[in-house]
CSV table of C-alpha atoms in Angstrom, one decimal:
chain,number,residue,atom,x,y,z
A,1,MET,CA,0.0,0.0,0.0
A,2,LEU,CA,1.3,3.4,-1.0
A,3,ASN,CA,1.6,6.3,1.5
A,4,GLU,CA,0.0,9.6,0.8
A,5,GLN,CA,3.2,11.2,-0.5
A,6,ASP,CA,3.9,8.3,-3.0
A,7,GLU,CA,0.3,8.5,-4.2
A,8,HIS,CA,0.6,12.2,-4.8
A,9,LEU,CA,3.9,11.7,-6.8
A,10,LEU,CA,2.2,9.0,-8.9
A,11,HIS,CA,-0.8,11.3,-9.5
A,12,THR,CA,1.5,14.2,-10.5
A,13,GLU,CA,3.4,12.0,-13.0
A,14,LEU,CA,0.2,10.6,-14.5
A,15,VAL,CA,-1.1,14.2,-15.0
A,16,LYS,CA,2.2,15.2,-16.5
A,17,VAL,CA,2.2,12.4,-19.1
A,18,VAL,CA,-1.5,13.0,-20.0
A,19,ARG,CA,-0.8,16.7,-20.5
A,20,ARG,CA,2.3,15.9,-22.6
A,21,MET,CA,0.2,13.5,-24.8
A,22,ARG,CA,-2.5,16.2,-25.2
A,23,LYS,CA,0.1,18.8,-26.3
A,24,ILE,CA,1.3,16.7,-29.2
A,25,LYS,CA,0.2,18.6,-32.3
A,26,LEU,CA,-1.1,15.9,-34.7
A,27,SER,CA,-2.3,18.8,-36.8
A,28,VAL,CA,1.2,19.3,-38.2
A,29,LEU,CA,0.6,16.0,-40.1
A,30,SER,CA,-1.7,18.0,-42.4
A,31,GLU,CA,-1.4,21.6,-43.5
A,32,GLN,CA,-5.1,21.8,-44.4
A,33,VAL,CA,-7.0,20.2,-41.5
A,34,ILE,CA,-6.7,19.7,-37.8
A,35,TYR,CA,-6.7,16.2,-36.4
A,36,SER,CA,-10.5,16.1,-35.6
A,37,GLU,CA,-11.3,17.3,-39.1
A,38,TYR,CA,-9.1,14.6,-40.5
A,39,VAL,CA,-11.0,12.0,-38.4
A,40,ALA,CA,-14.3,13.4,-39.7
A,41,LEU,CA,-13.1,13.3,-43.3
A,42,SER,CA,-12.0,9.7,-42.7
A,43,HIS,CA,-15.4,8.7,-41.3
A,44,ILE,CA,-17.3,10.4,-44.2
A,45,SER,CA,-15.1,8.6,-46.8
A,46,ARG,CA,-15.4,5.2,-45.1
A,47,TYR,CA,-19.2,5.6,-44.9
A,48,VAL,CA,-19.6,6.5,-48.6
A,49,LYS,CA,-17.4,3.5,-49.6
A,50,GLU,CA,-19.5,1.2,-47.4
A,51,ASN,CA,-22.7,2.6,-48.8
A,52,PRO,CA,-22.0,3.5,-52.4
A,53,ASP,CA,-25.7,4.1,-53.2
A,54,SER,CA,-26.0,6.8,-50.5
A,55,MET,CA,-25.9,10.5,-51.0
A,56,GLY,CA,-23.5,10.8,-48.1
A,57,ILE,CA,-23.5,10.3,-44.4
A,58,TYR,CA,-26.1,12.0,-42.1
A,59,VAL,CA,-24.7,14.5,-39.6
A,60,SER,CA,-26.2,12.4,-36.8
A,61,GLU,CA,-24.5,9.3,-38.1
A,62,LEU,CA,-21.2,11.1,-38.3
A,63,ALA,CA,-21.6,12.3,-34.7
A,64,ASP,CA,-22.3,8.8,-33.5
A,65,ARG,CA,-19.3,7.4,-35.3
A,66,MET,CA,-17.1,10.1,-33.8
A,67,ASP,CA,-18.7,9.7,-30.4
A,68,THR,CA,-19.3,13.5,-30.4
A,69,LYS,CA,-22.3,15.8,-29.9
A,70,ILE,CA,-24.2,16.8,-33.1
A,71,SER,CA,-23.7,20.5,-32.3
A,72,ALA,CA,-19.9,20.0,-32.1
A,73,VAL,CA,-19.8,18.0,-35.4
A,74,SER,CA,-21.9,20.7,-37.1
A,75,ARG,CA,-19.5,23.4,-36.0
A,76,MET,CA,-16.6,21.3,-37.3
A,77,LEU,CA,-18.4,20.7,-40.6
A,78,ASN,CA,-18.8,24.5,-41.0
A,79,SER,CA,-15.0,24.8,-40.9
A,80,ILE,CA,-14.4,21.9,-43.3
A,81,GLU,CA,-17.1,23.2,-45.7
A,82,GLY,CA,-15.5,26.6,-45.6
A,83,LYS,CA,-12.3,25.0,-46.8
A,84,GLY,CA,-14.2,23.4,-49.7
A,85,LEU,CA,-13.6,19.9,-48.5
A,86,ILE,CA,-17.2,18.7,-48.1
A,87,THR,CA,-20.6,19.5,-49.4
A,88,ARG,CA,-23.9,19.3,-47.4
A,89,THR,CA,-27.2,18.4,-49.0
A,90,VAL,CA,-30.6,18.6,-47.3
A,91,ASN,CA,-32.6,15.4,-47.6
A,92,VAL,CA,-35.6,16.3,-49.8
A,93,LYS,CA,-37.8,13.7,-48.1
A,94,ASP,CA,-36.9,14.8,-44.6
A,95,ARG,CA,-35.6,18.3,-44.4
A,96,ARG,CA,-34.3,17.7,-40.8
A,97,ASN,CA,-31.6,15.5,-42.2
A,98,THR,CA,-28.5,16.6,-44.0
A,99,TYR,CA,-26.1,14.4,-46.1
A,100,VAL,CA,-22.4,15.1,-46.0
A,101,CYS,CA,-19.9,14.0,-48.6
A,102,LEU,CA,-16.4,14.8,-49.6
A,103,THR,CA,-15.5,17.1,-52.5
A,104,PRO,CA,-12.6,16.1,-54.8
A,105,ALA,CA,-10.5,18.5,-52.8
A,106,GLY,CA,-11.6,16.8,-49.6
A,107,GLU,CA,-10.6,13.4,-51.0
A,108,GLN,CA,-7.2,14.7,-51.9
A,109,VAL,CA,-6.6,16.3,-48.4
A,110,LEU,CA,-7.7,13.0,-46.9
A,111,ALA,CA,-5.4,11.0,-49.1
A,112,ASP,CA,-2.4,13.3,-48.3
A,113,SER,CA,-3.2,13.3,-44.5
A,114,THR,CA,-3.7,9.6,-44.4
A,115,GLN,CA,-0.2,8.9,-45.7
A,116,ASN,CA,1.3,11.0,-42.9
A,117,MET,CA,-1.0,9.4,-40.3
A,118,GLU,CA,-0.1,5.9,-41.5
A,119,GLN,CA,3.6,6.6,-41.3
A,120,LEU,CA,3.1,7.9,-37.7
A,121,ARG,CA,1.1,4.8,-36.7
A,122,LYS,CA,3.6,2.4,-38.2
A,123,GLN,CA,6.6,4.1,-36.5
A,124,MET,CA,4.8,4.3,-33.2
A,125,ILE,CA,4.0,0.5,-33.2
A,126,GLN,CA,7.4,-0.4,-34.6
A,127,ARG,CA,9.4,1.7,-32.0
A,128,MET,CA,7.2,0.7,-29.1
A,129,GLY,CA,6.7,-2.9,-30.1
A,130,HIS,CA,3.4,-4.8,-30.6
A,131,ASP,CA,3.3,-6.2,-27.1
A,132,ASP,CA,3.9,-2.8,-25.4
A,133,VAL,CA,1.2,-1.2,-27.5
A,134,CYS,CA,-1.2,-4.0,-26.6
A,135,ARG,CA,-0.3,-3.6,-22.9
A,136,LEU,CA,-0.7,0.2,-23.1
A,137,ILE,CA,-4.2,-0.2,-24.6
A,138,GLU,CA,-5.1,-2.7,-21.9
A,139,LEU,CA,-3.9,-0.3,-19.2
A,140,TRP,CA,-5.6,2.8,-20.7
A,141,ASN,CA,-8.9,0.9,-20.9
A,142,LYS,CA,-8.5,-0.2,-17.3
A,143,LEU,CA,-7.7,3.4,-16.2
A,144,ALA,CA,-10.7,4.7,-18.2
A,145,GLY,CA,-13.0,2.2,-16.6
A,146,ILE,CA,-11.8,3.0,-13.1
A,147,MET,CA,-12.2,6.8,-13.8
A,148,GLU,CA,-15.7,6.4,-15.3
A,149,GLY,CA,-16.7,4.3,-12.2
A,150,GLU,CA,-15.3,6.9,-9.8
A,151,VAL,CA,-16.8,9.8,-11.6
A,152,ASP,CA,-20.2,8.0,-11.5
A,153,HIS,CA,-19.7,7.3,-7.8
A,154,VAL,CA,-19.0,11.0,-7.1
A,155,LEU,CA,-22.0,12.2,-9.1
A,156,ARG,CA,-24.3,9.8,-7.2
A,157,GLN,CA,-22.9,11.1,-3.9
A,158,GLN,CA,-23.5,14.7,-5.0
A,159,LYS,CA,-27.0,13.9,-6.1
A,160,GLU,CA,-27.7,12.2,-2.7
A,161,ARG,CA,-26.4,15.2,-0.8
A,162,GLU,CA,-28.6,17.5,-2.9
A,163,THR,CA,-31.7,15.4,-2.6
A,164,PRO,CA,-32.7,16.3,1.0
A,165,ALA,CA,-32.1,20.0,0.3
A,166,SER,CA,-34.3,19.9,-2.7
A,167,ARG,CA,-37.2,18.5,-0.7
A,168,GLU,CA,-37.7,21.6,1.4
A,169,GLY,CA,-40.4,21.2,4.0
A,170,GLU,CA,-40.3,17.4,4.0
A,171,PRO,CA,-38.7,15.7,7.1
A,172,ALA,CA,-35.2,14.4,6.4
A,173,GLU,CA,-35.0,10.6,6.2
A,174,THR,CA,-33.0,8.9,8.9
A,175,GLU,CA,-31.2,5.7,8.7
A,176,ASP,CA,-33.3,4.1,11.5
A,177,ARG,CA,-36.4,4.8,9.6
A,178,PRO,CA,-37.9,1.7,7.9
């Protein structure tokens, strides 16, 4: 069992490495798009290849695939559309839905960016080694699961603390009460 000082040092090192990872500018791999836009272009392209008869991917489907809110995806699409990399078409049968597809310029940017991303991925796996990458994935998933569980626990505790205060005028429940 770790003492409080050792736990604090571990926490500090974990925060440092997470910050360091977040500071890595993957956007330098493409001059035209930032990393999240690259991911969106990739999802759009993949969807159209999987569904060749479609007019494109719905914004809601793209948001699901990116595990992002529709509003955030819409803002990103505004930027990508402004660069001439995608087109949006309103579904004539259901005007609430919009199709998104790549323009020829978008396809070219995706192809160029994909080369750089593939080179990065290959080098990362080659230099780290397959087993270490697998172990890292396993550990990150374990950490994410623990953090999700702890955040849920804290939120439940906060809700429980707020509940008696929100029922003003009602007697507070006690533990001896059946």
